[in-house]
C-alpha positions as a Python dict, from the first residue, in 0.01 Angstrom:
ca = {
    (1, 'X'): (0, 0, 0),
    (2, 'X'): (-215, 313, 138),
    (3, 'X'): (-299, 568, -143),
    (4, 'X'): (-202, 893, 16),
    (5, 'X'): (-467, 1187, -1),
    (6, 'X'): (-363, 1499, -35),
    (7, 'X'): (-464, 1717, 310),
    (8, 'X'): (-685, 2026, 220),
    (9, 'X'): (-501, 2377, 243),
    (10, 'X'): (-749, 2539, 397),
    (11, 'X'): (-879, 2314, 656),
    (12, 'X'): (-1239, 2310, 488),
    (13, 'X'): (-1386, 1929, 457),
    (14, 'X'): (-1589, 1753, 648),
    (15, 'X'): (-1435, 1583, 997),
    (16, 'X'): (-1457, 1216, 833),
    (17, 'X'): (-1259, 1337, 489),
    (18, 'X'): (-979, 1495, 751),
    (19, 'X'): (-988, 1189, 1011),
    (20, 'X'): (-929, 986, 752),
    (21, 'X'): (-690, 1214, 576),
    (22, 'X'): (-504, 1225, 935),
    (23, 'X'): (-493, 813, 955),
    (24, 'X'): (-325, 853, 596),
    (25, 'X'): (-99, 1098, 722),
    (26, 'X'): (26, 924, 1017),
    (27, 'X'): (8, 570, 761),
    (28, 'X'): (232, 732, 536),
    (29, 'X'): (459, 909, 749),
    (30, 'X'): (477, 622, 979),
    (31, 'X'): (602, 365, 695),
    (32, 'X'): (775, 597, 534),
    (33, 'X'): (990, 674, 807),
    (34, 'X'): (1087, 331, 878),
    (35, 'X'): (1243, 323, 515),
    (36, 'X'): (1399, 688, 578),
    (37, 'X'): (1583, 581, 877),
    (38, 'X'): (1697, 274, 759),
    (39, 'X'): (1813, 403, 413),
    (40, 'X'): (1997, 694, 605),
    (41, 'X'): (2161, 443, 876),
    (42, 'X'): (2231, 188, 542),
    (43, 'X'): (2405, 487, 398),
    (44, 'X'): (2574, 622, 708),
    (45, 'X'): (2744, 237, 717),
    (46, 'X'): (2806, 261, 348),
    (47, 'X'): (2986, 608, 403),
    (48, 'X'): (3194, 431, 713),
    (49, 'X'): (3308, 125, 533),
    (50, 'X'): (3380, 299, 269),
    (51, 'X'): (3618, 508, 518),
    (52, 'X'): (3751, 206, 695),
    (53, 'X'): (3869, 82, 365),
    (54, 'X'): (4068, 396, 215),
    (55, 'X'): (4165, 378, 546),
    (56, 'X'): (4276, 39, 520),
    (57, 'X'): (4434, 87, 160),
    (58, 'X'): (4625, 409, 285),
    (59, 'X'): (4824, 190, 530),
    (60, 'X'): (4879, -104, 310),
    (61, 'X'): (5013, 140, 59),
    (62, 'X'): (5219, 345, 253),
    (63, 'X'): (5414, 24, 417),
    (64, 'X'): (5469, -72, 17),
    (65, 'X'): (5610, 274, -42),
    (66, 'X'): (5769, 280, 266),
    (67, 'X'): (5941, -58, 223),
    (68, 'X'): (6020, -21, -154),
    (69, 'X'): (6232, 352, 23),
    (70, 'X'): (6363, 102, 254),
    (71, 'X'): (6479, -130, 0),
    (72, 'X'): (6660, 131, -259),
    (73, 'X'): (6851, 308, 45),
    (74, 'X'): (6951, -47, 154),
    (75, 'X'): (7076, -129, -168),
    (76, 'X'): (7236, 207, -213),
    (77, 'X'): (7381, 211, 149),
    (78, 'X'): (7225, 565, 283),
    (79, 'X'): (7019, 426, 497),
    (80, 'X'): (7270, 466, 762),
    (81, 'X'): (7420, 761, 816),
    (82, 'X'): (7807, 722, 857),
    (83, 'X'): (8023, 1110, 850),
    (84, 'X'): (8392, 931, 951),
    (85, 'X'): (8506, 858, 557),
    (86, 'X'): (8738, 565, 640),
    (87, 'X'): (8443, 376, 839),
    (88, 'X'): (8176, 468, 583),
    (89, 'X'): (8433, 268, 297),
    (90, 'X'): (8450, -1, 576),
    (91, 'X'): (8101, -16, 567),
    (92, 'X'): (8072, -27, 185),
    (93, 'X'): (8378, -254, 191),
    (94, 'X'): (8206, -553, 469),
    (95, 'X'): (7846, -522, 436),
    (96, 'X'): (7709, -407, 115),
    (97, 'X'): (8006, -561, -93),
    (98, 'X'): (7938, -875, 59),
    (99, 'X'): (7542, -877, 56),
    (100, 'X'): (7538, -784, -295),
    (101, 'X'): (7751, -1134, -353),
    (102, 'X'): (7513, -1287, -103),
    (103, 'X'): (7236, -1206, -370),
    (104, 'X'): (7447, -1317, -650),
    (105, 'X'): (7507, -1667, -515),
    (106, 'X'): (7104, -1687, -403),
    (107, 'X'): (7025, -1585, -782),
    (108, 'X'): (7271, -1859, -930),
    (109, 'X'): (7096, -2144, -638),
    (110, 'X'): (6733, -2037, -760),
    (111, 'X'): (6925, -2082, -1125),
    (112, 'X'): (7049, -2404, -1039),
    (113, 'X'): (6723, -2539, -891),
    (114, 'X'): (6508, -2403, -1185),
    (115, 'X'): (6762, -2578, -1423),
    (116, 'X'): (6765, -2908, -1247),
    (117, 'X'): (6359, -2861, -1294),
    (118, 'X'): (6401, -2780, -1666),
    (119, 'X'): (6621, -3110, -1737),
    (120, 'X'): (6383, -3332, -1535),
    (121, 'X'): (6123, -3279, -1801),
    (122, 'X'): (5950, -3466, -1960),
    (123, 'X'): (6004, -3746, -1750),
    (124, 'X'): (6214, -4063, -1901),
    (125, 'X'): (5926, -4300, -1844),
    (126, 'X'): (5711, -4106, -2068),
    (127, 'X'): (5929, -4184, -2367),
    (128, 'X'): (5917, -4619, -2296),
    (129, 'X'): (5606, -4674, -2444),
    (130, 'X'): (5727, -4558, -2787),
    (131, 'X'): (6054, -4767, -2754),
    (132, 'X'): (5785, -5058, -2656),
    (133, 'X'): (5653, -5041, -2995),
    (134, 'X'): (6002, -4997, -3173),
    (135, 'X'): (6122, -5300, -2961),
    (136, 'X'): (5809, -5556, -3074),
    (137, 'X'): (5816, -5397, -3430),
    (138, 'X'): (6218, -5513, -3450),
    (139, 'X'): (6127, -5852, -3304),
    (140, 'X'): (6307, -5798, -2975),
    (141, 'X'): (5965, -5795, -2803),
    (142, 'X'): (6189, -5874, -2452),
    (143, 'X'): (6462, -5602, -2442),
    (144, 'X'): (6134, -5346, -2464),
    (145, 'X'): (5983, -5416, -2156),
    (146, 'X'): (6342, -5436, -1987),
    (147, 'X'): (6422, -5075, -2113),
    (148, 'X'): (6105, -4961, -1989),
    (149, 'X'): (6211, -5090, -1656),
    (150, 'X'): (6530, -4949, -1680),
    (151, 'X'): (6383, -4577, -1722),
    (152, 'X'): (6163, -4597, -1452),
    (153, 'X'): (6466, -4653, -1236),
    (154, 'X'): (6627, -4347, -1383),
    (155, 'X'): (6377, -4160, -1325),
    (156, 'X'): (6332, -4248, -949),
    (157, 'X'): (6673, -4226, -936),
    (158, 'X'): (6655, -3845, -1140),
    (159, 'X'): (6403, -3759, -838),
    (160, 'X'): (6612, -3904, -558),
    (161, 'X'): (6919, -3662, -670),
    (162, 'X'): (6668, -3363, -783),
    (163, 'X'): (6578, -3389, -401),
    (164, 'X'): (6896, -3435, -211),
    (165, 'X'): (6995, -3140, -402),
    (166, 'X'): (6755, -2964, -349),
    (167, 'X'): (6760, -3001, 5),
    (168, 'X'): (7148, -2918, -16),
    (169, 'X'): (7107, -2666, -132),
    (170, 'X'): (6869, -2541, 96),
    (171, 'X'): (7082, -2608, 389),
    (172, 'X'): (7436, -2555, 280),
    (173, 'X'): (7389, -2211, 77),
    (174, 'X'): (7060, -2079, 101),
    (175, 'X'): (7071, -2124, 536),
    (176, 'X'): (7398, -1981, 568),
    (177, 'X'): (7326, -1687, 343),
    (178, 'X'): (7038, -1627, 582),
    (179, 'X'): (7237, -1646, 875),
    (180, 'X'): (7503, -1386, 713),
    (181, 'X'): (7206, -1139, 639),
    (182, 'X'): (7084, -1117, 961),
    (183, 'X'): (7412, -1085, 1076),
    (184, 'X'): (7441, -778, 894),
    (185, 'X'): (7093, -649, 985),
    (186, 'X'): (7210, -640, 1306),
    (187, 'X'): (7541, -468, 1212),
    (188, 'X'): (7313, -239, 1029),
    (189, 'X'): (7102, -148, 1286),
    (190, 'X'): (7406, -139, 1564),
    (191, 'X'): (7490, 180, 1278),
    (192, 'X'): (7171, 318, 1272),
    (193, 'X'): (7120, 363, 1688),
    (194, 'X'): (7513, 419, 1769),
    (195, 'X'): (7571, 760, 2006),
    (196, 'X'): (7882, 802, 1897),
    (197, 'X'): (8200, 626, 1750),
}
């Protein structure tokens, strides 16, 4: 680190107290100017970042509050813009009547599958130690392991069925209710572009 000197005012000084005071000068301006520019230019990217992510957040929050409008004039039906009366009740008659019982029978199939999760705990298997013990202390040391057996088979079985219906489900209500929602996005959006009726 250089020790700056403070330049005389006046000039006065002899030429070795202002040569060096010059070398000090150009020392002290020329490191210090490195560390000027590059805390300006670490700013200036600081300032831009800083812009690219309001930026960023602006448009990620503006497709939330544009979706969640999106979503209440779906569910409310004004989304569309209908004036003939009798095909406006047609409208509210075929396709929000029937997606709002579309999202009734999804709720009660993500009911059904949380309840088939609920009554496959704990699983059976868990419980034959215990009945192990119970078995050997009633001196029908035999019948203990057999029932321990025979739970572990009810379980696999319990999984077997918790999958099949689960994948039943799956493709039985849950695929044709997707089908029958796109179906009546594009019915929707045949509404929304139509010239005339």
């Amino acid at each position: 680190m250089v020790p700056l000197e403070a330049e005389p005012a006046d000039g006065s000084g002899d030429t070795t107290n202002s040569t060096e005071g010059a070398r000090s000068s150009k020392r002290s301006s020329g490191a210090a100017a490195p560390i000027a520019e590059l805390s300006r230019l670490a700013l200036k990217d600081a300032v831009l970042e800083l812009g690219a992510a309001a930026r960023k957040n602006w448009d990620v929050s503006s497709a939330a509050v544009l979706q969640l409008w999106q979503v209440a004039e779906k569910r409310l039906g004004v989304e569309v813009d209908i004036e003939d009366p009798a095909i406006q009740g047609l409208f509210a008659l075929h396709v929000l009547a029937v997606e709002e019982l579309c999202n009734r029978v999804r709720a009660q199939a993500d009911a059904t599958v949380a309840a088939i999760e609920a009554w496959s705990q704990p699983p059976l298997s868990a419980s034959s130690a215990g009945l192990k013990v119970v078995a050997i202390a009633s001196g029908a040391a035999d019948r203990g392991g057999t029932i321990g057996a025979e739970l572990q088979e009810a379980d696999e079985a319990m999984a077997a069925s918790k999958v099949r219906l689960h994948s039943r489900l799956l493709s039985e209500v849950c695929s044709a209710l997707d089908q029958r929602l796109e179906r009546h996005e594009a019915v929707r959006g045949d509404v929304r572009n139509r010239k005339r009726w």
